[in-house]
mmCIF file of C-alpha atoms and ligand atoms in Angstrom:
data_model
loop_
_atom_site.group_PDB
_atom_site.id
_atom_site.type_symbol
_atom_site.label_atom_id
_atom_site.label_comp_id
_atom_site.label_asym_id
_atom_site.label_seq_id
_atom_site.Cartn_x
_atom_site.Cartn_y
_atom_site.Cartn_z
ATOM 1 C CA UNK A 170 83.619 -60.573 127.826
ATOM 2 C CA UNK A 171 84.096 -60.358 124.075
ATOM 3 C CA UNK A 172 82.239 -62.550 121.614
ATOM 4 C CA UNK A 173 83.251 -62.920 117.954
ATOM 5 C CA UNK A 174 80.371 -63.955 115.692
ATOM 6 C CA UNK A 175 81.284 -65.730 112.460
ATOM 7 C CA UNK A 176 79.225 -66.145 109.283
ATOM 8 C CA UNK A 177 76.986 -63.420 110.626
ATOM 9 C CA UNK A 178 74.182 -61.867 108.615
ATOM 10 C CA UNK A 179 72.202 -58.668 109.297
ATOM 11 C CA UNK A 180 69.397 -60.721 110.842
ATOM 12 C CA UNK A 181 71.835 -62.294 113.352
ATOM 13 C CA UNK A 182 72.958 -58.857 114.466
ATOM 14 C CA UNK A 183 69.333 -57.680 114.710
ATOM 15 C CA UNK A 184 68.424 -60.466 117.141
ATOM 16 C CA UNK A 185 71.698 -60.576 119.159
ATOM 17 C CA UNK A 186 72.526 -56.855 119.415
ATOM 18 C CA UNK A 187 69.896 -56.122 122.110
ATOM 19 C CA UNK A 188 71.893 -58.380 124.483
ATOM 20 C CA UNK A 189 75.162 -56.448 124.087
ATOM 21 C CA UNK A 190 76.308 -54.188 126.910
ATOM 22 C CA UNK A 191 79.495 -53.007 128.645
ATOM 23 C CA UNK A 192 80.256 -56.479 130.012
ATOM 24 C CA UNK A 193 79.198 -58.374 126.868
ATOM 25 C CA UNK A 194 80.826 -56.936 123.760
ATOM 26 C CA UNK A 195 79.999 -58.340 120.336
ATOM 27 C CA UNK A 196 81.813 -58.246 117.016
ATOM 28 C CA UNK A 197 80.005 -59.537 113.929
ATOM 29 C CA UNK A 198 82.241 -60.996 111.203
ATOM 30 C CA UNK A 199 80.558 -61.837 107.908
ATOM 31 C CA UNK A 200 83.240 -64.343 107.022
ATOM 32 C CA UNK A 201 82.903 -68.022 107.897
ATOM 33 C CA UNK A 202 85.169 -69.470 110.556
ATOM 34 C CA UNK A 203 87.805 -71.742 109.022
ATOM 35 C CA UNK A 204 91.584 -72.224 108.902
ATOM 36 C CA UNK A 205 92.017 -69.019 106.848
ATOM 37 C CA UNK A 206 89.926 -66.768 109.071
ATOM 38 C CA UNK A 207 90.543 -68.170 112.553
ATOM 39 C CA UNK A 208 93.092 -65.438 113.337
ATOM 40 C CA UNK A 209 90.183 -62.966 113.561
ATOM 41 C CA UNK A 210 89.201 -64.707 116.806
ATOM 42 C CA UNK A 211 92.373 -63.540 118.546
ATOM 43 C CA UNK A 212 91.560 -61.245 121.483
ATOM 44 C CA UNK A 213 88.061 -62.644 122.065
ATOM 45 C CA UNK A 214 86.789 -64.959 124.811
ATOM 46 C CA UNK A 215 84.051 -66.743 122.897
ATOM 47 C CA UNK A 216 83.373 -67.552 119.256
ATOM 48 C CA UNK A 217 79.791 -67.847 118.133
ATOM 49 C CA UNK A 218 79.540 -70.076 115.057
ATOM 50 C CA UNK A 219 76.905 -71.421 112.680
ATOM 51 C CA UNK A 220 76.238 -74.519 110.564
ATOM 52 C CA UNK A 221 78.732 -73.942 107.760
ATOM 53 C CA UNK A 222 81.708 -72.801 109.835
ATOM 54 C CA UNK A 223 84.564 -75.329 109.723
ATOM 55 C CA UNK A 224 85.690 -76.070 113.256
ATOM 56 C CA UNK A 225 88.263 -78.789 112.637
ATOM 57 C CA UNK A 226 91.345 -79.758 114.670
ATOM 58 C CA UNK A 227 93.521 -76.987 113.194
ATOM 59 C CA UNK A 228 90.903 -74.316 113.929
ATOM 60 C CA UNK A 229 90.391 -75.648 117.460
ATOM 61 C CA UNK A 230 94.155 -75.606 118.158
ATOM 62 C CA UNK A 231 94.323 -71.972 117.042
ATOM 63 C CA UNK A 232 91.280 -70.988 119.118
ATOM 64 C CA UNK A 233 92.834 -72.694 122.139
ATOM 65 C CA UNK A 234 96.115 -70.854 121.525
ATOM 66 C CA UNK A 235 94.149 -67.549 121.464
ATOM 67 C CA UNK A 236 92.602 -68.396 124.843
ATOM 68 C CA UNK A 237 89.081 -68.920 123.508
ATOM 69 C CA UNK A 238 87.099 -70.598 126.264
ATOM 70 C CA UNK A 239 83.913 -71.454 124.451
ATOM 71 C CA UNK A 240 82.528 -72.231 121.006
ATOM 72 C CA UNK A 241 78.871 -71.189 121.192
ATOM 73 C CA UNK A 242 77.018 -72.747 118.274
ATOM 74 C CA UNK A 243 73.896 -70.804 117.388
ATOM 75 C CA UNK A 244 72.362 -73.920 115.841
ATOM 76 C CA UNK A 245 71.303 -77.428 116.862
ATOM 77 C CA UNK A 246 73.566 -79.586 114.651
ATOM 78 C CA UNK A 247 77.254 -79.905 115.564
ATOM 79 C CA UNK A 248 78.597 -82.156 112.801
ATOM 80 C CA UNK A 249 80.915 -79.302 111.701
ATOM 81 C CA UNK A 250 82.881 -79.402 114.994
ATOM 82 C CA UNK A 251 85.653 -81.901 115.752
ATOM 83 C CA UNK A 252 84.294 -82.603 119.220
ATOM 84 C CA UNK A 253 86.932 -85.193 120.127
ATOM 85 C CA UNK A 254 89.619 -82.621 119.475
ATOM 86 C CA UNK A 255 87.816 -79.881 121.402
ATOM 87 C CA UNK A 256 87.292 -82.037 124.488
ATOM 88 C CA UNK A 257 89.367 -80.854 127.439
ATOM 89 C CA UNK A 258 90.428 -77.697 125.561
ATOM 90 C CA UNK A 259 87.381 -75.603 124.720
ATOM 91 C CA UNK A 260 83.738 -75.929 125.724
ATOM 92 C CA UNK A 261 81.154 -76.395 122.975
ATOM 93 C CA UNK A 262 77.530 -75.398 123.536
ATOM 94 C CA UNK A 263 74.592 -75.408 121.143
ATOM 95 C CA UNK A 264 70.931 -74.478 120.928
ATOM 96 C CA UNK A 265 69.234 -77.875 121.000
ATOM 97 C CA UNK A 266 65.761 -76.614 120.182
ATOM 98 C CA UNK A 267 64.815 -73.156 119.008
ATOM 99 C CA UNK A 268 61.709 -73.912 117.051
ATOM 100 C CA UNK A 269 61.170 -77.475 115.934
ATOM 101 C CA UNK A 270 57.826 -76.172 114.608
ATOM 102 C CA UNK A 271 59.646 -73.862 112.181
ATOM 103 C CA UNK A 272 61.498 -76.802 110.588
ATOM 104 C CA UNK A 273 58.516 -79.177 110.635
ATOM 105 C CA UNK A 274 56.248 -76.534 109.090
ATOM 106 C CA UNK A 275 58.792 -75.717 106.363
ATOM 107 C CA UNK A 276 59.035 -79.433 105.576
ATOM 108 C CA UNK A 277 55.254 -79.556 105.081
ATOM 109 C CA UNK A 278 55.376 -76.349 103.010
ATOM 110 C CA UNK A 279 57.912 -77.978 100.676
ATOM 111 C CA UNK A 280 55.896 -81.188 100.402
ATOM 112 C CA UNK A 281 52.612 -79.393 99.654
ATOM 113 C CA UNK A 282 54.346 -77.159 97.120
ATOM 114 C CA UNK A 283 55.813 -80.128 95.281
ATOM 115 C CA UNK A 284 52.723 -82.308 95.173
ATOM 116 C CA UNK A 285 50.440 -79.432 94.037
ATOM 117 C CA UNK A 286 53.001 -77.735 91.752
ATOM 118 C CA UNK A 287 52.525 -74.394 93.480
ATOM 119 C CA UNK A 288 56.093 -73.432 92.526
ATOM 120 C CA UNK A 289 55.130 -73.665 88.845
ATOM 121 C CA UNK A 290 51.723 -72.027 89.287
ATOM 122 C CA UNK A 291 53.274 -69.012 91.055
ATOM 123 C CA UNK A 292 55.589 -68.283 88.123
ATOM 124 C CA UNK A 293 52.907 -68.977 85.499
ATOM 125 C CA UNK A 294 50.190 -66.753 86.867
ATOM 126 C CA UNK A 295 52.652 -63.832 87.170
ATOM 127 C CA UNK A 296 52.576 -63.736 83.367
ATOM 128 C CA UNK A 297 48.818 -64.358 83.209
ATOM 129 C CA UNK A 298 49.256 -67.967 82.133
ATOM 130 C CA UNK A 299 46.245 -69.568 83.781
ATOM 131 C CA UNK A 300 46.527 -72.943 82.059
ATOM 132 C CA UNK A 301 46.349 -76.030 84.285
ATOM 133 C CA UNK A 302 48.310 -78.260 81.923
ATOM 134 C CA UNK A 303 51.221 -79.866 83.743
ATOM 135 C CA UNK A 304 49.973 -78.865 87.206
ATOM 136 C CA UNK A 305 48.182 -82.105 88.051
ATOM 137 C CA UNK A 306 48.896 -83.050 91.660
ATOM 138 C CA UNK A 307 47.784 -85.788 94.032
ATOM 139 C CA UNK A 308 46.085 -86.018 97.431
ATOM 140 C CA UNK A 309 48.330 -86.642 100.446
ATOM 141 C CA UNK A 310 45.415 -88.133 102.381
ATOM 142 C CA UNK A 311 45.788 -91.909 102.450
ATOM 143 C CA UNK A 312 49.447 -91.833 101.332
ATOM 144 C CA UNK A 313 52.246 -93.236 103.482
ATOM 145 C CA UNK A 314 54.989 -90.997 104.821
ATOM 146 C CA UNK A 315 58.189 -92.482 106.253
ATOM 147 C CA UNK A 316 59.769 -90.309 108.934
ATOM 148 C CA UNK A 317 63.442 -91.022 109.646
ATOM 149 C CA UNK A 318 64.431 -89.572 113.020
ATOM 150 C CA UNK A 319 61.566 -88.971 115.429
ATOM 151 C CA UNK A 320 63.117 -86.423 117.763
ATOM 152 C CA UNK A 321 61.769 -82.930 118.287
ATOM 153 C CA UNK A 322 61.312 -82.045 114.610
ATOM 154 C CA UNK A 323 60.440 -85.479 113.204
ATOM 155 C CA UNK A 324 57.748 -86.117 115.812
ATOM 156 C CA UNK A 325 56.041 -82.754 115.095
ATOM 157 C CA UNK A 326 56.267 -83.390 111.353
ATOM 158 C CA UNK A 327 54.690 -86.834 111.894
ATOM 159 C CA UNK A 328 51.794 -85.274 113.837
ATOM 160 C CA UNK A 329 51.144 -82.730 111.061
ATOM 161 C CA UNK A 330 51.153 -85.568 108.501
ATOM 162 C CA UNK A 331 48.609 -87.461 110.586
ATOM 163 C CA UNK A 332 46.482 -84.311 110.543
ATOM 164 C CA UNK A 333 46.554 -84.473 106.753
ATOM 165 C CA UNK A 334 45.240 -88.039 106.909
ATOM 166 C CA UNK A 335 48.548 -89.673 105.990
ATOM 167 C CA UNK A 336 49.672 -93.040 107.285
ATOM 168 C CA UNK A 337 52.946 -92.546 109.169
ATOM 169 C CA UNK A 338 55.790 -95.061 109.329
ATOM 170 C CA UNK A 339 58.740 -94.190 111.554
ATOM 171 C CA UNK A 340 62.359 -95.229 111.885
ATOM 172 C CA UNK A 341 64.695 -94.080 114.630
ATOM 173 C CA UNK A 342 67.914 -95.533 115.964
ATOM 174 C CA UNK A 343 66.442 -94.997 119.405
ATOM 175 C CA UNK A 344 62.646 -95.360 119.041
ATOM 176 C CA UNK A 345 60.624 -93.269 121.468
ATOM 177 C CA UNK A 346 57.899 -95.584 122.695
ATOM 178 C CA UNK A 347 56.021 -92.709 124.331
ATOM 179 C CA UNK A 348 55.155 -91.409 120.855
ATOM 180 C CA UNK A 349 52.104 -92.774 119.084
ATOM 181 C CA UNK A 350 54.122 -93.931 116.071
ATOM 182 C CA UNK A 351 54.427 -97.140 114.079
ATOM 183 C CA UNK A 352 58.158 -97.883 114.201
ATOM 184 C CA UNK A 353 59.538 -100.143 111.528
ATOM 185 C CA UNK A 354 62.861 -101.079 109.964
ATOM 186 C CA UNK A 355 64.581 -98.718 107.565
ATOM 187 C CA UNK A 356 64.170 -101.293 104.790
ATOM 188 C CA UNK A 357 60.399 -101.563 105.337
ATOM 189 C CA UNK A 358 60.093 -97.781 105.468
ATOM 190 C CA UNK A 359 61.974 -97.404 102.163
ATOM 191 C CA UNK A 360 59.867 -100.097 100.465
ATOM 192 C CA UNK A 361 56.482 -98.805 101.634
ATOM 193 C CA UNK A 362 56.621 -94.999 101.787
ATOM 194 C CA UNK A 363 55.230 -92.604 99.185
ATOM 195 C CA UNK A 364 57.061 -89.757 100.906
ATOM 196 C CA UNK A 365 60.304 -90.083 102.894
ATOM 197 C CA UNK A 366 61.391 -87.247 105.165
ATOM 198 C CA UNK A 367 64.756 -87.035 106.922
ATOM 199 C CA UNK A 368 64.951 -85.696 110.489
ATOM 200 C CA UNK A 369 67.970 -87.493 111.975
ATOM 201 C CA UNK A 370 71.377 -85.930 112.648
ATOM 202 C CA UNK A 371 74.333 -86.362 110.319
ATOM 203 C CA UNK A 372 76.759 -88.849 111.852
ATOM 204 C CA UNK A 373 79.275 -91.333 110.453
ATOM 205 C CA UNK A 374 76.480 -93.880 110.541
ATOM 206 C CA UNK A 375 73.847 -91.757 108.813
ATOM 207 C CA UNK A 376 76.204 -90.374 106.120
ATOM 208 C CA UNK A 377 74.620 -91.140 102.707
ATOM 209 C CA UNK A 378 71.726 -92.946 104.372
ATOM 210 C CA UNK A 379 69.924 -92.354 101.082
ATOM 211 C CA UNK A 380 72.226 -93.840 98.451
ATOM 212 C CA UNK A 381 71.826 -95.811 95.228
ATOM 213 C CA UNK A 382 70.775 -98.998 97.058
ATOM 214 C CA UNK A 383 68.256 -97.213 99.266
ATOM 215 C CA UNK A 384 66.741 -95.473 96.249
ATOM 216 C CA UNK A 385 66.451 -98.732 94.297
ATOM 217 C CA UNK A 386 64.484 -100.252 97.205
ATOM 218 C CA UNK A 387 61.955 -97.373 97.294
ATOM 219 C CA UNK A 388 58.483 -97.297 95.761
ATOM 220 C CA UNK A 389 58.403 -96.001 92.216
ATOM 221 C CA UNK A 390 57.671 -92.286 92.327
ATOM 222 C CA UNK A 391 58.656 -91.851 95.980
ATOM 223 C CA UNK A 392 59.225 -88.273 97.107
ATOM 224 C CA UNK A 393 62.283 -87.492 99.231
ATOM 225 C CA UNK A 394 62.460 -84.498 101.578
ATOM 226 C CA UNK A 395 65.606 -83.412 103.358
ATOM 227 C CA UNK A 396 65.433 -80.559 105.858
ATOM 228 C CA UNK A 397 68.089 -82.130 108.103
ATOM 229 C CA UNK A 398 71.658 -82.236 106.756
ATOM 230 C CA UNK A 399 72.779 -82.461 103.136
ATOM 231 C CA UNK A 400 75.166 -85.389 103.412
ATOM 232 C CA UNK A 401 72.370 -87.703 104.555
ATOM 233 C CA UNK A 402 71.732 -88.029 100.811
ATOM 234 C CA UNK A 403 74.179 -88.984 98.096
ATOM 235 C CA UNK A 404 73.199 -86.169 95.711
ATOM 236 C CA UNK A 405 74.448 -87.986 92.608
ATOM 237 C CA UNK A 406 72.342 -91.037 93.431
ATOM 238 C CA UNK A 407 69.354 -88.737 93.955
ATOM 239 C CA UNK A 408 69.950 -87.031 90.611
ATOM 240 C CA UNK A 409 70.129 -90.436 88.923
ATOM 241 C CA UNK A 410 66.895 -91.483 90.660
ATOM 242 C CA UNK A 411 65.149 -88.302 89.453
ATOM 243 C CA UNK A 412 66.466 -88.742 85.926
ATOM 244 C CA UNK A 413 65.318 -92.335 85.559
ATOM 245 C CA UNK A 414 61.971 -91.391 87.189
ATOM 246 C CA UNK A 415 62.395 -93.843 90.057
ATOM 247 C CA UNK A 416 62.080 -90.824 92.350
ATOM 248 C CA UNK A 417 58.959 -88.726 91.863
ATOM 249 C CA UNK A 418 60.399 -85.541 93.310
ATOM 250 C CA UNK A 419 62.710 -84.077 95.916
ATOM 251 C CA UNK A 420 62.519 -81.173 98.347
ATOM 252 C CA UNK A 421 65.926 -80.106 99.603
ATOM 253 C CA UNK A 422 66.502 -77.454 102.233
ATOM 254 C CA UNK A 423 70.040 -78.725 102.695
ATOM 255 C CA UNK A 424 72.674 -79.990 100.282
ATOM 256 C CA UNK A 425 75.912 -81.889 100.821
ATOM 257 C CA UNK A 426 78.132 -79.213 99.288
ATOM 258 C CA UNK A 427 76.053 -76.267 100.482
ATOM 259 C CA UNK A 428 78.660 -74.535 102.609
ATOM 260 C CA UNK A 429 80.088 -72.322 99.860
ATOM 261 C CA UNK A 430 76.716 -71.541 98.307
ATOM 262 C CA UNK A 431 73.840 -71.450 100.744
ATOM 263 C CA UNK A 432 72.963 -68.273 102.664
ATOM 264 C CA UNK A 433 74.708 -66.216 99.946
ATOM 265 C CA UNK A 434 73.581 -64.473 96.747
ATOM 266 C CA UNK A 435 75.466 -66.348 93.999
ATOM 267 C CA UNK A 436 73.278 -65.077 91.173
ATOM 268 C CA UNK A 437 76.213 -63.389 89.420
ATOM 269 C CA UNK A 438 78.577 -66.343 89.762
ATOM 270 C CA UNK A 439 79.148 -69.395 87.609
ATOM 271 C CA UNK A 440 78.294 -72.238 89.954
ATOM 272 C CA UNK A 441 80.659 -75.142 89.384
ATOM 273 C CA UNK A 442 78.603 -77.818 91.071
ATOM 274 C CA UNK A 443 77.199 -79.827 88.142
ATOM 275 C CA UNK A 444 75.109 -82.111 90.345
ATOM 276 C CA UNK A 445 73.357 -79.183 92.004
ATOM 277 C CA UNK A 446 73.017 -77.385 88.668
ATOM 278 C CA UNK A 447 71.324 -80.430 87.123
ATOM 279 C CA UNK A 448 69.096 -80.985 90.154
ATOM 280 C CA UNK A 449 67.983 -77.348 89.908
ATOM 281 C CA UNK A 450 66.876 -77.858 86.306
ATOM 282 C CA UNK A 451 64.466 -80.646 87.260
ATOM 283 C CA UNK A 452 60.841 -79.508 87.442
ATOM 284 C CA UNK A 453 60.176 -81.842 90.367
ATOM 285 C CA UNK A 454 63.064 -80.688 92.569
ATOM 286 C CA UNK A 455 62.577 -77.782 94.968
ATOM 287 C CA UNK A 456 65.589 -76.311 96.705
ATOM 288 C CA UNK A 457 65.498 -73.808 99.545
ATOM 289 C CA UNK A 458 68.602 -72.328 101.115
ATOM 290 C CA UNK A 459 68.736 -73.976 104.553
ATOM 291 C CA UNK A 460 65.847 -71.739 105.571
ATOM 292 C CA UNK A 461 63.674 -74.236 107.455
ATOM 293 C CA UNK A 462 64.704 -72.715 110.798
ATOM 294 C CA UNK A 463 64.232 -69.139 109.621
ATOM 295 C CA UNK A 464 61.315 -67.719 111.586
ATOM 296 C CA UNK A 465 61.163 -64.772 113.987
ATOM 297 C CA UNK A 466 60.378 -67.143 116.838
ATOM 298 C CA UNK A 467 63.399 -69.334 116.070
ATOM 299 C CA UNK A 468 65.864 -66.418 115.737
ATOM 300 C CA UNK A 469 64.625 -64.933 118.973
ATOM 301 C CA UNK A 470 65.028 -68.279 120.794
ATOM 302 C CA UNK A 471 68.478 -68.829 119.244
ATOM 303 C CA UNK A 472 69.736 -65.462 120.517
ATOM 304 C CA UNK A 473 68.236 -65.905 123.984
ATOM 305 C CA UNK A 474 69.568 -69.479 124.476
ATOM 306 C CA UNK A 475 73.016 -68.694 123.041
ATOM 307 C CA UNK A 476 73.485 -65.760 125.429
ATOM 308 C CA UNK A 477 72.218 -67.906 128.316
ATOM 309 C CA UNK A 478 74.667 -70.699 127.325
ATOM 310 C CA UNK A 479 77.592 -68.251 127.204
ATOM 311 C CA UNK A 480 76.780 -66.655 130.564
ATOM 312 C CA UNK A 481 76.204 -70.024 132.225
ATOM 313 C CA UNK A 482 79.389 -71.616 130.851
ATOM 314 C CA UNK A 483 81.638 -68.683 131.641
ATOM 315 C CA UNK A 484 80.347 -68.317 135.203
ATOM 316 C CA UNK A 485 80.099 -72.019 136.167
ATOM 317 C CA UNK A 486 82.351 -73.842 133.654
ATOM 318 C CA UNK A 487 79.352 -75.910 132.555
ATOM 319 C CA UNK A 488 76.149 -75.551 130.597
ATOM 320 C CA UNK A 489 73.054 -77.676 130.290
ATOM 321 C CA UNK A 490 73.444 -77.276 126.522
ATOM 322 C CA UNK A 491 77.033 -78.446 126.377
ATOM 323 C CA UNK A 492 77.740 -80.863 123.523
ATOM 324 C CA UNK A 493 79.470 -83.927 124.901
HETATM 325 P P1 LIG B 1859 66.652 -84.475 117.852
HETATM 326 O O1 LIG B 1859 67.967 -84.777 118.491
HETATM 327 O O2 LIG B 1859 65.510 -84.034 118.713
HETATM 328 O O3 LIG B 1859 66.156 -85.768 117.029
HETATM 329 C C1 LIG B 1859 66.991 -86.533 116.219
HETATM 330 C C2 LIG B 1859 66.462 -87.954 116.206
HETATM 331 O O4 LIG B 1859 67.251 -88.722 115.290
HETATM 332 C C3 LIG B 1859 66.561 -88.648 117.580
HETATM 333 O O5 LIG B 1859 65.324 -89.230 117.916
HETATM 334 C C4 LIG B 1859 67.654 -89.700 117.373
HETATM 335 O O6 LIG B 1859 67.444 -90.877 118.147
HETATM 336 C C5 LIG B 1859 67.507 -89.987 115.900
HETATM 337 N N1 LIG B 1859 68.704 -90.587 115.287
HETATM 338 C C6 LIG B 1859 69.997 -90.429 115.631
HETATM 339 N N2 LIG B 1859 70.796 -91.134 114.797
HETATM 340 C C7 LIG B 1859 69.965 -91.745 113.918
HETATM 341 C C8 LIG B 1859 70.182 -92.610 112.818
HETATM 342 N N3 LIG B 1859 71.405 -92.984 112.454
HETATM 343 N N4 LIG B 1859 69.109 -93.063 112.142
HETATM 344 C C9 LIG B 1859 67.842 -92.688 112.508
HETATM 345 N N5 LIG B 1859 67.583 -91.863 113.535
HETATM 346 C C10 LIG B 1859 68.629 -91.398 114.226
HETATM 347 O O7 LIG B 1859 66.953 -83.422 116.722
HETATM 348 P P2 LIG B 1859 65.934 -82.388 116.039
HETATM 349 O O8 LIG B 1859 65.911 -81.121 116.803
HETATM 350 O O9 LIG B 1859 64.658 -83.082 115.746
HETATM 351 O O10 LIG B 1859 66.709 -82.081 114.673
HETATM 352 C C11 LIG B 1859 66.878 -83.067 113.678
HETATM 353 C C12 LIG B 1859 67.893 -82.574 112.661
HETATM 354 O O11 LIG B 1859 67.337 -81.457 111.956
HETATM 355 C C13 LIG B 1859 69.197 -82.019 113.267
HETATM 356 O O12 LIG B 1859 70.136 -83.035 113.449
HETATM 357 C C14 LIG B 1859 69.655 -81.013 112.248
HETATM 358 O O13 LIG B 1859 70.595 -81.643 111.410
HETATM 359 C C15 LIG B 1859 68.400 -80.681 111.458
HETATM 360 N N6 LIG B 1859 68.028 -79.271 111.543
HETATM 361 C C16 LIG B 1859 67.845 -78.570 110.382
HETATM 362 C C17 LIG B 1859 67.454 -77.246 110.409
HETATM 363 C C18 LIG B 1859 67.195 -76.464 109.152
HETATM 364 O O14 LIG B 1859 67.067 -75.239 109.203
HETATM 365 N N7 LIG B 1859 67.095 -77.096 107.994
HETATM 366 C C19 LIG B 1859 67.279 -76.544 111.693
HETATM 367 C C20 LIG B 1859 67.434 -77.390 112.866
HETATM 368 C C21 LIG B 1859 67.816 -78.702 112.778
#
């Protein structure tokens, strides 16, 4: 069996390579999978793809033509795959949970950084500037956090927030009554939260969930955190909200147009995304490069589950982690 990995980085190879053997051969392509690169998949049985690979109808048709049996996503989200088109042609499996703690903990790290200005203090003290001017923060205890999406990650994030003494409001399309959470409407959550954190998947329905209208209904100075998927937020509306000070700050681990930028070193390039460029100049916006998942535990679980998914699907034609 031959597996072609796309958008692979040295750390992917480090965690997957130990599983390779005579009957499971691996090829690691650095390039992303898309219409221009799909021909590289010819001669393989499985493609292993990641969040910013483009697996649209054209790519799926080509993969099918090459005899690819399975698209093994080494991530949880699958919004980059045209599932309707893949159905009946190629199996699609994913890693539903590799470390929800990694993402929830990164979300808290971003929030604490923003509200205590640690990002500014780090840079300042490197040049022996020990002034406190401009670093004034606020306590999270007693503040209200609105959690949108209370699945694996959102529910852990909510528990951590409770541990900090925050009041938690929750919204989910399918509320989980077994969780000790105060579910409310999206409108109420927007109107009453000091911090809003996104943990729902990107779907047609949740696309631009945070737009101009949503922002105008929020509390003045509300903080928005997105460690889920970029297109949940209309970035231009967010920029406008930051500029007119309606929004008190934003922590973004994901960005709508991230696919060409994130995970890569673009420091020598002229970045043509004016919205991102302006967001980056704001002192109260923190951007990380889709790194919330990036822990040793998560990478180890991703490799183990992906290999298990591939073996299971190829030997039985099914997998418990098949995306329907
Ligand atoms: P999950 O499937 O356990 O939970 C998602 C929750 O969102 C479910 O409770 C579901 O009912 C709810 N939901 C679905 N549609 C909704 C809507 N329109 N409005 C409100 N809630 C809705 O997923 P999990 O593992 O908690 O992951 C959440 C998201 O985090 C993923 O969809 C993925 O996009 C993102 N993610 C980001 C990572 C990163 O490194 N930044 C890593 C892993 C996941």
